[in-house]
GROMACS .gro file of C-alpha atoms in nm:
model
  468
    1UNK     CA    1   0.239 -12.792 -13.346
    2UNK     CA    2   0.212 -12.454 -13.554
    3UNK     CA    3  -0.107 -12.258 -13.580
    4UNK     CA    4  -0.206 -11.943 -13.812
    5UNK     CA    5  -0.438 -11.653 -13.703
    6UNK     CA    6  -0.569 -11.361 -13.937
    7UNK     CA    7  -0.706 -11.053 -13.704
    8UNK     CA    8  -0.849 -10.720 -13.805
    9UNK     CA    9  -0.625 -10.560 -13.451
   10UNK     CA   10  -0.325 -10.717 -13.282
   11UNK     CA   11  -0.221 -10.567 -12.946
   12UNK     CA   12   0.123 -10.678 -12.834
   13UNK     CA   13   0.141 -10.648 -12.478
   14UNK     CA   14  -0.106 -10.677 -12.190
   15UNK     CA   15  -0.058 -10.405 -11.973
   16UNK     CA   16  -0.270 -10.123 -11.872
   17UNK     CA   17  -0.219  -9.981 -12.246
   18UNK     CA   18  -0.227 -10.294 -12.418
   19UNK     CA   19  -0.541 -10.481 -12.246
   20UNK     CA   20  -0.733 -10.144 -12.240
   21UNK     CA   21  -0.686 -10.096 -12.623
   22UNK     CA   22  -0.770 -10.462 -12.669
   23UNK     CA   23  -1.107 -10.456 -12.448
   24UNK     CA   24  -1.197 -10.078 -12.634
   25UNK     CA   25  -1.125 -10.234 -12.970
   26UNK     CA   26  -1.353 -10.552 -12.885
   27UNK     CA   27  -1.630 -10.316 -12.780
   28UNK     CA   28  -1.636 -10.156 -13.107
   29UNK     CA   29  -1.698 -10.505 -13.259
   30UNK     CA   30  -1.319 -10.524 -13.419
   31UNK     CA   31  -1.169 -10.863 -13.470
   32UNK     CA   32  -0.884 -10.827 -13.208
   33UNK     CA   33  -0.587 -11.047 -13.080
   34UNK     CA   34  -0.381 -10.986 -12.786
   35UNK     CA   35  -0.037 -11.118 -12.701
   36UNK     CA   36   0.089 -11.155 -12.381
   37UNK     CA   37   0.402 -11.318 -12.249
   38UNK     CA   38   0.400 -11.295 -11.897
   39UNK     CA   39   0.070 -11.222 -11.679
   40UNK     CA   40  -0.222 -11.013 -11.791
   41UNK     CA   41  -0.199 -10.621 -11.604
   42UNK     CA   42   0.164 -10.585 -11.714
   43UNK     CA   43   0.450 -10.385 -11.527
   44UNK     CA   44   0.189 -10.178 -11.325
   45UNK     CA   45  -0.113 -10.428 -11.192
   46UNK     CA   46   0.182 -10.758 -11.157
   47UNK     CA   47   0.518 -10.629 -11.095
   48UNK     CA   48   0.483 -10.232 -11.000
   49UNK     CA   49   0.176  -9.991 -10.907
   50UNK     CA   50  -0.052 -10.199 -10.753
   51UNK     CA   51   0.201 -10.464 -10.525
   52UNK     CA   52   0.377 -10.172 -10.460
   53UNK     CA   53   0.088  -9.970 -10.322
   54UNK     CA   54   0.004 -10.284 -10.128
   55UNK     CA   55   0.312 -10.271  -9.972
   56UNK     CA   56   0.320  -9.888  -9.896
   57UNK     CA   57   0.003  -9.969  -9.692
   58UNK     CA   58   0.122 -10.231  -9.529
   59UNK     CA   59   0.379 -10.041  -9.409
   60UNK     CA   60   0.197  -9.761  -9.303
   61UNK     CA   61   0.005  -9.989  -9.108
   62UNK     CA   62   0.264 -10.141  -8.934
   63UNK     CA   63   0.450  -9.821  -8.861
   64UNK     CA   64   0.102  -9.714  -8.655
   65UNK     CA   65   0.105 -10.015  -8.470
   66UNK     CA   66   0.483  -9.990  -8.347
   67UNK     CA   67   0.414  -9.637  -8.243
   68UNK     CA   68   0.105  -9.753  -8.044
   69UNK     CA   69   0.371 -10.008  -7.854
   70UNK     CA   70   0.652  -9.765  -7.770
   71UNK     CA   71   0.491  -9.419  -7.743
   72UNK     CA   72   0.239  -9.273  -7.531
   73UNK     CA   73   0.001  -9.170  -7.869
   74UNK     CA   74  -0.184  -8.862  -7.892
   75UNK     CA   75  -0.455  -9.077  -8.051
   76UNK     CA   76  -0.516  -9.289  -7.749
   77UNK     CA   77  -0.446  -9.565  -7.907
   78UNK     CA   78  -0.200  -9.816  -7.696
   79UNK     CA   79  -0.062 -10.198  -7.721
   80UNK     CA   80   0.103 -10.394  -7.475
   81UNK     CA   81   0.355 -10.576  -7.676
   82UNK     CA   82   0.547 -10.445  -8.018
   83UNK     CA   83   0.388 -10.600  -8.324
   84UNK     CA   84   0.578 -10.845  -8.527
   85UNK     CA   85   0.541 -10.886  -8.915
   86UNK     CA   86   0.555 -11.220  -9.116
   87UNK     CA   87   0.652 -11.067  -9.456
   88UNK     CA   88   0.612 -11.391  -9.618
   89UNK     CA   89   0.233 -11.343  -9.534
   90UNK     CA   90   0.239 -10.990  -9.662
   91UNK     CA   91   0.358 -11.091 -10.013
   92UNK     CA   92   0.090 -11.384 -10.035
   93UNK     CA   93  -0.199 -11.088  -9.924
   94UNK     CA   94  -0.013 -10.895 -10.211
   95UNK     CA   95  -0.016 -11.161 -10.466
   96UNK     CA   96  -0.380 -11.230 -10.391
   97UNK     CA   97  -0.442 -10.895 -10.479
   98UNK     CA   98  -0.260 -10.869 -10.836
   99UNK     CA   99  -0.396 -11.226 -10.903
  100UNK     CA  100  -0.777 -11.117 -10.847
  101UNK     CA  101  -0.698 -10.796 -11.087
  102UNK     CA  102  -0.562 -11.017 -11.315
  103UNK     CA  103  -0.785 -11.256 -11.345
  104UNK     CA  104  -1.023 -10.952 -11.376
  105UNK     CA  105  -0.832 -10.843 -11.656
  106UNK     CA  106  -0.909 -11.177 -11.832
  107UNK     CA  107  -1.275 -11.159 -11.792
  108UNK     CA  108  -1.300 -10.844 -11.916
  109UNK     CA  109  -1.124 -10.928 -12.221
  110UNK     CA  110  -1.358 -11.209 -12.262
  111UNK     CA  111  -1.650 -11.032 -12.239
  112UNK     CA  112  -1.535 -10.803 -12.505
  113UNK     CA  113  -1.447 -11.118 -12.733
  114UNK     CA  114  -1.097 -11.066 -12.742
  115UNK     CA  115  -0.856 -11.353 -12.829
  116UNK     CA  116  -0.568 -11.398 -12.562
  117UNK     CA  117  -0.256 -11.584 -12.690
  118UNK     CA  118  -0.003 -11.638 -12.440
  119UNK     CA  119   0.361 -11.627 -12.513
  120UNK     CA  120   0.631 -11.402 -12.638
  121UNK     CA  121   0.569 -11.205 -13.010
  122UNK     CA  122   0.845 -11.147 -13.248
  123UNK     CA  123   0.767 -10.972 -13.579
  124UNK     CA  124   0.905 -11.088 -13.908
  125UNK     CA  125   0.764 -10.754 -14.112
  126UNK     CA  126   0.512 -10.493 -13.969
  127UNK     CA  127   0.217 -10.702 -14.003
  128UNK     CA  128   0.312 -11.070 -13.902
  129UNK     CA  129   0.463 -11.245 -13.551
  130UNK     CA  130   0.521 -11.538 -13.455
  131UNK     CA  131   0.420 -11.622 -13.056
  132UNK     CA  132   0.616 -11.910 -12.915
  133UNK     CA  133   0.317 -12.038 -12.678
  134UNK     CA  134   0.333 -12.351 -12.450
  135UNK     CA  135   0.135 -12.560 -12.731
  136UNK     CA  136   0.420 -12.448 -13.031
  137UNK     CA  137   0.460 -12.142 -13.236
  138UNK     CA  138   0.126 -11.932 -13.341
  139UNK     CA  139   0.171 -11.688 -13.671
  140UNK     CA  140  -0.077 -11.380 -13.656
  141UNK     CA  141  -0.133 -11.177 -13.932
  142UNK     CA  142  -0.275 -10.802 -13.867
  143UNK     CA  143  -0.454 -10.507 -14.064
  144UNK     CA  144  -0.356 -10.306 -13.746
  145UNK     CA  145  -0.088 -10.350 -13.502
  146UNK     CA  146  -0.076 -10.210 -13.157
  147UNK     CA  147   0.274 -10.217 -12.993
  148UNK     CA  148   0.235 -10.202 -12.608
  149UNK     CA  149   0.562 -10.394 -12.476
  150UNK     CA  150   0.605 -10.146 -12.164
  151UNK     CA  151   0.940 -10.089 -12.021
  152UNK     CA  152   1.203 -10.267 -11.816
  153UNK     CA  153   1.415 -10.134 -11.513
  154UNK     CA  154   1.745  -9.962 -11.626
  155UNK     CA  155   2.082 -10.176 -11.538
  156UNK     CA  156   2.368 -10.028 -11.405
  157UNK     CA  157   2.720 -10.174 -11.581
  158UNK     CA  158   2.866 -10.180 -11.246
  159UNK     CA  159   2.571 -10.297 -11.040
  160UNK     CA  160   2.405 -10.591 -11.286
  161UNK     CA  161   2.085 -10.746 -11.155
  162UNK     CA  162   2.151 -11.046 -10.975
  163UNK     CA  163   2.221 -11.224 -10.613
  164UNK     CA  164   2.158 -10.908 -10.375
  165UNK     CA  165   2.132 -10.648 -10.619
  166UNK     CA  166   1.740 -10.649 -10.724
  167UNK     CA  167   1.507 -10.424 -10.896
  168UNK     CA  168   1.150 -10.323 -10.792
  169UNK     CA  169   1.046 -10.634 -10.897
  170UNK     CA  170   1.247 -10.846 -10.686
  171UNK     CA  171   1.198 -10.587 -10.367
  172UNK     CA  172   0.829 -10.647 -10.370
  173UNK     CA  173   0.860 -11.057 -10.365
  174UNK     CA  174   1.121 -11.100 -10.116
  175UNK     CA  175   1.063 -11.389  -9.879
  176UNK     CA  176   1.190 -11.204  -9.586
  177UNK     CA  177   1.276 -10.831  -9.460
  178UNK     CA  178   1.644 -10.762  -9.504
  179UNK     CA  179   1.790 -10.591  -9.210
  180UNK     CA  180   1.955 -10.340  -9.413
  181UNK     CA  181   1.890 -10.182  -9.785
  182UNK     CA  182   2.091  -9.953  -9.974
  183UNK     CA  183   1.851  -9.741 -10.266
  184UNK     CA  184   2.014  -9.639 -10.572
  185UNK     CA  185   1.851  -9.357 -10.715
  186UNK     CA  186   1.587  -9.063 -10.514
  187UNK     CA  187   1.344  -9.058 -10.757
  188UNK     CA  188   0.973  -9.169 -10.687
  189UNK     CA  189   1.036  -9.560 -10.708
  190UNK     CA  190   1.340  -9.537 -10.511
  191UNK     CA  191   1.170  -9.348 -10.210
  192UNK     CA  192   0.838  -9.499 -10.245
  193UNK     CA  193   0.986  -9.865 -10.137
  194UNK     CA  194   1.274  -9.703  -9.933
  195UNK     CA  195   1.017  -9.537  -9.697
  196UNK     CA  196   0.800  -9.834  -9.719
  197UNK     CA  197   1.103 -10.082  -9.627
  198UNK     CA  198   1.183  -9.783  -9.330
  199UNK     CA  199   0.829  -9.802  -9.198
  200UNK     CA  200   0.887 -10.173  -9.166
  201UNK     CA  201   1.193 -10.167  -8.949
  202UNK     CA  202   1.429 -10.210  -9.233
  203UNK     CA  203   1.765  -9.963  -9.190
  204UNK     CA  204   1.761  -9.788  -9.548
  205UNK     CA  205   1.998  -9.615  -9.725
  206UNK     CA  206   1.975  -9.402 -10.030
  207UNK     CA  207   2.215  -9.269 -10.284
  208UNK     CA  208   2.140  -9.030 -10.528
  209UNK     CA  209   2.384  -8.868 -10.791
  210UNK     CA  210   2.197  -8.537 -10.810
  211UNK     CA  211   2.216  -8.298 -10.505
  212UNK     CA  212   1.846  -8.313 -10.408
  213UNK     CA  213   1.584  -8.587 -10.369
  214UNK     CA  214   1.290  -8.654 -10.638
  215UNK     CA  215   1.473  -8.446 -10.905
  216UNK     CA  216   1.166  -8.438 -11.122
  217UNK     CA  217   0.978  -8.228 -10.849
  218UNK     CA  218   1.030  -7.899 -10.712
  219UNK     CA  219   1.184  -7.788 -10.430
  220UNK     CA  220   0.846  -7.735 -10.210
  221UNK     CA  221   0.702  -8.024 -10.290
  222UNK     CA  222   1.009  -8.204 -10.212
  223UNK     CA  223   1.098  -8.081  -9.869
  224UNK     CA  224   0.806  -8.227  -9.649
  225UNK     CA  225   0.914  -8.571  -9.798
  226UNK     CA  226   1.308  -8.479  -9.716
  227UNK     CA  227   1.173  -8.419  -9.379
  228UNK     CA  228   0.968  -8.757  -9.308
  229UNK     CA  229   1.272  -8.912  -9.422
  230UNK     CA  230   1.517  -8.747  -9.178
  231UNK     CA  231   1.269  -8.791  -8.896
  232UNK     CA  232   1.278  -9.161  -9.004
  233UNK     CA  233   1.609  -9.218  -8.987
  234UNK     CA  234   1.683  -9.292  -9.352
  235UNK     CA  235   2.033  -9.217  -9.453
  236UNK     CA  236   2.071  -9.000  -9.732
  237UNK     CA  237   2.403  -8.963  -9.964
  238UNK     CA  238   2.333  -8.692 -10.218
  239UNK     CA  239   2.568  -8.586 -10.499
  240UNK     CA  240   2.693  -8.965 -10.473
  241UNK     CA  241   2.732  -9.231 -10.731
  242UNK     CA  242   2.760  -9.621 -10.680
  243UNK     CA  243   3.105  -9.757 -10.784
  244UNK     CA  244   3.005 -10.123 -10.750
  245UNK     CA  245   3.061 -10.399 -10.500
  246UNK     CA  246   3.347 -10.488 -10.328
  247UNK     CA  247   3.514 -10.833 -10.252
  248UNK     CA  248   3.275 -10.854  -9.939
  249UNK     CA  249   2.917 -10.722 -10.132
  250UNK     CA  250   2.892 -10.391  -9.993
  251UNK     CA  251   2.856 -10.121 -10.199
  252UNK     CA  252   3.138  -9.881 -10.326
  253UNK     CA  253   3.062  -9.529 -10.331
  254UNK     CA  254   3.220  -9.199 -10.450
  255UNK     CA  255   3.062  -8.913 -10.212
  256UNK     CA  256   3.016  -8.559 -10.310
  257UNK     CA  257   3.327  -8.430 -10.166
  258UNK     CA  258   3.512  -8.670 -10.421
  259UNK     CA  259   3.582  -8.926 -10.130
  260UNK     CA  260   3.515  -9.302 -10.151
  261UNK     CA  261   3.347  -9.533  -9.886
  262UNK     CA  262   3.135  -9.846  -9.864
  263UNK     CA  263   2.799  -9.924  -9.761
  264UNK     CA  264   2.721 -10.297  -9.622
  265UNK     CA  265   2.383 -10.436  -9.726
  266UNK     CA  266   2.166 -10.754  -9.738
  267UNK     CA  267   2.023 -10.596 -10.057
  268UNK     CA  268   2.078 -10.325 -10.314
  269UNK     CA  269   1.731 -10.199 -10.458
  270UNK     CA  270   1.874 -10.004 -10.811
  271UNK     CA  271   1.572  -9.769 -10.911
  272UNK     CA  272   1.774  -9.511 -11.174
  273UNK     CA  273   1.472  -9.523 -11.406
  274UNK     CA  274   1.288  -9.749 -11.673
  275UNK     CA  275   1.368  -9.772 -12.036
  276UNK     CA  276   1.117  -9.867 -12.333
  277UNK     CA  277   1.149 -10.248 -12.425
  278UNK     CA  278   1.252 -10.230 -12.797
  279UNK     CA  279   1.454 -10.505 -12.780
  280UNK     CA  280   1.376 -10.882 -12.827
  281UNK     CA  281   1.063 -10.834 -13.058
  282UNK     CA  282   1.174 -10.768 -13.373
  283UNK     CA  283   1.149 -10.398 -13.395
  284UNK     CA  284   1.409 -10.404 -13.668
  285UNK     CA  285   1.209 -10.599 -13.876
  286UNK     CA  286   0.903 -10.339 -13.874
  287UNK     CA  287   1.044 -10.043 -14.053
  288UNK     CA  288   0.882  -9.786 -13.736
  289UNK     CA  289   1.105  -9.495 -13.672
  290UNK     CA  290   1.281  -9.430 -13.347
  291UNK     CA  291   1.300  -9.114 -13.142
  292UNK     CA  292   1.613  -9.180 -12.929
  293UNK     CA  293   1.523  -9.450 -12.719
  294UNK     CA  294   1.146  -9.464 -12.776
  295UNK     CA  295   0.930  -9.561 -13.100
  296UNK     CA  296   0.847  -9.267 -13.240
  297UNK     CA  297   0.470  -9.112 -13.285
  298UNK     CA  298   0.222  -8.845 -13.396
  299UNK     CA  299  -0.060  -8.729 -13.195
  300UNK     CA  300  -0.278  -9.012 -13.283
  301UNK     CA  301   0.013  -9.266 -13.185
  302UNK     CA  302   0.090  -9.355 -13.563
  303UNK     CA  303   0.399  -9.482 -13.611
  304UNK     CA  304   0.602  -9.417 -13.927
  305UNK     CA  305   0.484  -9.761 -14.086
  306UNK     CA  306   0.103  -9.743 -14.202
  307UNK     CA  307  -0.148  -9.888 -13.989
  308UNK     CA  308   0.143  -9.991 -13.690
  309UNK     CA  309   0.055  -9.785 -13.386
  310UNK     CA  310   0.257  -9.796 -13.040
  311UNK     CA  311   0.137  -9.674 -12.708
  312UNK     CA  312   0.245  -9.620 -12.337
  313UNK     CA  313   0.618  -9.633 -12.193
  314UNK     CA  314   0.732  -9.755 -12.548
  315UNK     CA  315   0.671  -9.421 -12.693
  316UNK     CA  316   0.795  -9.151 -12.448
  317UNK     CA  317   0.785  -8.994 -12.100
  318UNK     CA  318   0.579  -8.965 -11.884
  319UNK     CA  319   0.595  -9.377 -11.855
  320UNK     CA  320   0.285  -9.364 -11.663
  321UNK     CA  321  -0.002  -9.638 -11.662
  322UNK     CA  322  -0.258  -9.404 -11.721
  323UNK     CA  323  -0.113  -9.244 -12.008
  324UNK     CA  324  -0.089  -9.586 -12.186
  325UNK     CA  325  -0.435  -9.644 -12.101
  326UNK     CA  326  -0.585  -9.360 -12.219
  327UNK     CA  327  -0.362  -9.377 -12.552
  328UNK     CA  328  -0.486  -9.715 -12.598
  329UNK     CA  329  -0.857  -9.662 -12.583
  330UNK     CA  330  -0.764  -9.356 -12.822
  331UNK     CA  331  -0.599  -9.586 -13.086
  332UNK     CA  332  -0.864  -9.844 -13.067
  333UNK     CA  333  -1.126  -9.579 -13.150
  334UNK     CA  334  -0.915  -9.426 -13.434
  335UNK     CA  335  -0.901  -9.745 -13.571
  336UNK     CA  336  -1.296  -9.800 -13.567
  337UNK     CA  337  -1.325  -9.476 -13.746
  338UNK     CA  338  -1.345  -9.213 -13.479
  339UNK     CA  339  -1.181  -8.871 -13.452
  340UNK     CA  340  -0.956  -8.872 -13.166
  341UNK     CA  341  -0.632  -8.705 -13.113
  342UNK     CA  342  -0.399  -8.756 -12.787
  343UNK     CA  343  -0.384  -8.403 -12.648
  344UNK     CA  344  -0.425  -8.390 -12.275
  345UNK     CA  345  -0.410  -8.050 -12.125
  346UNK     CA  346  -0.226  -8.233 -11.849
  347UNK     CA  347  -0.130  -8.601 -11.723
  348UNK     CA  348  -0.120  -8.604 -11.358
  349UNK     CA  349   0.213  -8.735 -11.191
  350UNK     CA  350   0.190  -8.903 -10.824
  351UNK     CA  351   0.465  -9.000 -10.605
  352UNK     CA  352   0.337  -9.230 -10.322
  353UNK     CA  353   0.604  -9.125 -10.039
  354UNK     CA  354   0.553  -8.984  -9.678
  355UNK     CA  355   0.378  -8.761  -9.778
  356UNK     CA  356   0.235  -8.813 -10.116
  357UNK     CA  357   0.293  -8.579 -10.426
  358UNK     CA  358   0.104  -8.467 -10.721
  359UNK     CA  359   0.148  -8.251 -11.011
  360UNK     CA  360   0.003  -8.160 -11.317
  361UNK     CA  361   0.073  -7.881 -11.571
  362UNK     CA  362   0.290  -7.659 -11.501
  363UNK     CA  363   0.474  -7.544 -11.141
  364UNK     CA  364   0.539  -7.157 -11.106
  365UNK     CA  365   0.877  -7.176 -11.218
  366UNK     CA  366   0.797  -7.350 -11.569
  367UNK     CA  367   0.501  -7.093 -11.587
  368UNK     CA  368   0.761  -6.824 -11.565
  369UNK     CA  369   1.042  -7.003 -11.805
  370UNK     CA  370   0.757  -7.018 -12.059
  371UNK     CA  371   0.692  -6.650 -12.044
  372UNK     CA  372   0.378  -6.670 -11.856
  373UNK     CA  373   0.261  -6.413 -11.580
  374UNK     CA  374   0.081  -6.608 -11.311
  375UNK     CA  375  -0.118  -6.575 -10.994
  376UNK     CA  376  -0.049  -6.861 -10.744
  377UNK     CA  377  -0.257  -6.965 -10.454
  378UNK     CA  378  -0.120  -7.216 -10.175
  379UNK     CA  379  -0.312  -7.344  -9.889
  380UNK     CA  380  -0.175  -7.525  -9.577
  381UNK     CA  381  -0.274  -7.892  -9.495
  382UNK     CA  382  -0.257  -7.757  -9.089
  383UNK     CA  383  -0.528  -7.527  -9.178
  384UNK     CA  384  -0.733  -7.793  -9.311
  385UNK     CA  385  -0.965  -7.973  -9.055
  386UNK     CA  386  -1.008  -8.302  -9.228
  387UNK     CA  387  -0.615  -8.339  -9.261
  388UNK     CA  388  -0.564  -8.270  -8.906
  389UNK     CA  389  -0.810  -8.546  -8.794
  390UNK     CA  390  -0.580  -8.774  -9.036
  391UNK     CA  391  -0.280  -8.661  -8.875
  392UNK     CA  392  -0.160  -8.537  -9.237
  393UNK     CA  393  -0.041  -8.189  -9.125
  394UNK     CA  394   0.299  -8.334  -8.964
  395UNK     CA  395   0.545  -8.266  -9.259
  396UNK     CA  396   0.402  -7.962  -9.396
  397UNK     CA  397   0.162  -8.047  -9.666
  398UNK     CA  398   0.008  -7.782  -9.910
  399UNK     CA  399  -0.216  -7.742 -10.192
  400UNK     CA  400  -0.108  -7.502 -10.462
  401UNK     CA  401  -0.301  -7.331 -10.798
  402UNK     CA  402  -0.098  -7.207 -11.021
  403UNK     CA  403  -0.311  -6.982 -11.313
  404UNK     CA  404  -0.247  -6.718 -11.565
  405UNK     CA  405  -0.270  -6.363 -11.441
  406UNK     CA  406  -0.452  -6.223 -11.760
  407UNK     CA  407  -0.777  -6.455 -11.735
  408UNK     CA  408  -0.743  -6.668 -11.417
  409UNK     CA  409  -0.705  -6.963 -11.660
  410UNK     CA  410  -0.572  -7.250 -11.419
  411UNK     CA  411  -0.233  -7.407 -11.586
  412UNK     CA  412  -0.100  -7.607 -11.302
  413UNK     CA  413  -0.154  -7.775 -10.953
  414UNK     CA  414   0.058  -7.937 -10.713
  415UNK     CA  415   0.016  -8.081 -10.363
  416UNK     CA  416   0.184  -8.270 -10.121
  417UNK     CA  417   0.041  -8.443  -9.814
  418UNK     CA  418  -0.114  -8.730  -9.645
  419UNK     CA  419  -0.338  -8.891  -9.913
  420UNK     CA  420  -0.334  -8.617 -10.132
  421UNK     CA  421  -0.309  -8.887 -10.421
  422UNK     CA  422  -0.701  -8.889 -10.408
  423UNK     CA  423  -0.735  -8.524 -10.501
  424UNK     CA  424  -0.549  -8.609 -10.836
  425UNK     CA  425  -0.869  -8.680 -11.036
  426UNK     CA  426  -1.000  -8.326 -10.946
  427UNK     CA  427  -0.710  -8.178 -11.054
  428UNK     CA  428  -0.658  -8.309 -11.372
  429UNK     CA  429  -1.051  -8.249 -11.452
  430UNK     CA  430  -1.003  -7.878 -11.364
  431UNK     CA  431  -0.718  -7.854 -11.619
  432UNK     CA  432  -0.890  -8.056 -11.857
  433UNK     CA  433  -1.194  -7.866 -11.852
  434UNK     CA  434  -1.007  -7.517 -11.858
  435UNK     CA  435  -1.133  -7.421 -11.544
  436UNK     CA  436  -1.058  -7.053 -11.390
  437UNK     CA  437  -1.029  -6.997 -11.045
  438UNK     CA  438  -1.368  -6.845 -11.026
  439UNK     CA  439  -1.498  -7.190 -11.124
  440UNK     CA  440  -1.333  -7.345 -10.814
  441UNK     CA  441  -1.402  -7.023 -10.588
  442UNK     CA  442  -1.759  -7.108 -10.666
  443UNK     CA  443  -1.771  -7.450 -10.651
  444UNK     CA  444  -1.922  -7.575 -10.296
  445UNK     CA  445  -1.637  -7.861 -10.154
  446UNK     CA  446  -1.778  -8.088  -9.903
  447UNK     CA  447  -1.668  -8.036  -9.538
  448UNK     CA  448  -1.464  -8.214  -9.384
  449UNK     CA  449  -1.249  -8.319  -9.689
  450UNK     CA  450  -0.933  -8.278  -9.799
  451UNK     CA  451  -1.047  -8.129 -10.119
  452UNK     CA  452  -1.135  -7.811  -9.965
  453UNK     CA  453  -0.733  -7.737  -9.941
  454UNK     CA  454  -0.802  -7.725 -10.306
  455UNK     CA  455  -1.102  -7.490 -10.325
  456UNK     CA  456  -0.895  -7.280 -10.059
  457UNK     CA  457  -0.590  -7.263 -10.285
  458UNK     CA  458  -0.824  -7.078 -10.547
  459UNK     CA  459  -0.955  -6.832 -10.324
  460UNK     CA  460  -0.612  -6.756 -10.209
  461UNK     CA  461  -0.502  -6.660 -10.570
  462UNK     CA  462  -0.813  -6.452 -10.555
  463UNK     CA  463  -0.683  -6.268 -10.249
  464UNK     CA  464  -0.964  -6.360 -10.012
  465UNK     CA  465  -0.885  -6.717  -9.884
  466UNK     CA  466  -1.130  -6.758  -9.584
  467UNK     CA  467  -0.936  -7.014  -9.367
  468UNK     CA  468  -0.594  -6.833  -9.347
   0.00000   0.00000   0.00000
């Protein structure tokens, strides 16, 4: 049975960009329909950010229990027997979290009076799409269209997904733990998951085509992560490339020296990046311009077609959930008549490795490349009392503040250390509000907290750190 609907705002994609755009549009009184072909919440909530952090949490707990059972720990905790893990039960717990959040998104959409249509949308022109639902096709016409289809994992031609070759999606839903795992790609997704599986007792090997891990972060931030990987027994092959699988299912590798070898593994996790989902929904019928592989937009997320907007992973780097949410909220407000532009001072990037990394704004090297003269303050985790109580000082973490020398305006903040992701909000706020070093120095930070390291980094840049 076919159905025809008309709406003021049509949002296609129910991820963190799309559902936020729809909720905000509904709050503003705009007649809104959201179309989602899978589960509300998108990659971040269902297949990415949330489930991976759940797995990382379990892995950290398990690693601590293993240490307490085989070592005489400094904390005085001892287990008489080694712990075991039922990974299927872990996955069910993780799925329970995503289900709860999924139902929460549905409730928020309902509260905002957004109509949700479940199915995959295909556009026939810029303002009309057909959604294949379980009850039959639904045609939707809209005055405004917000494209929020997100992204998908990049597949390697020589290692197509299927069988033992998996993406992060399948890695987060395995029924049992593999004995061995080869990870292709040493970016944040590969190292987050690879580290978690190593903590769970899996033998992990990582291949990276470049000559260093975490190529998007500077060496100082990546070094503590490399230290943990080496200590944990993760095997790294840098400057190496995967050639495919041999007849027995082992990964064929070309090493840095040009020699070929093989790596046997129960599972091969390919994490070489993500690409925008620009295929399969009729982009060619919409007359929107592309910028390389992304949909081209301006600083209001307008596409080249009037009243067609695009947000999130679809429009370019950084491909982060919080960027998508911010853009979705902005677009809804622009449609409602508000004056908005997407011009953030910075967007925090967080890597949930061991230890965690946060980066926002310019690094010292990037500032120098821009011709900026800077002052830099860096404070070590080992001098922070709260970090010591959390055992967060083991890998040499730190908080670093980069400021313009001329006026002390903060232009970048980077940190690496245990639980440092929880400081990302304070970092972003300082950058967005145009704080100067004296603002941070004059702000009283609670003791004992990790945030004191941020305060001390500013003091260090001013030349009078207290605790180092």
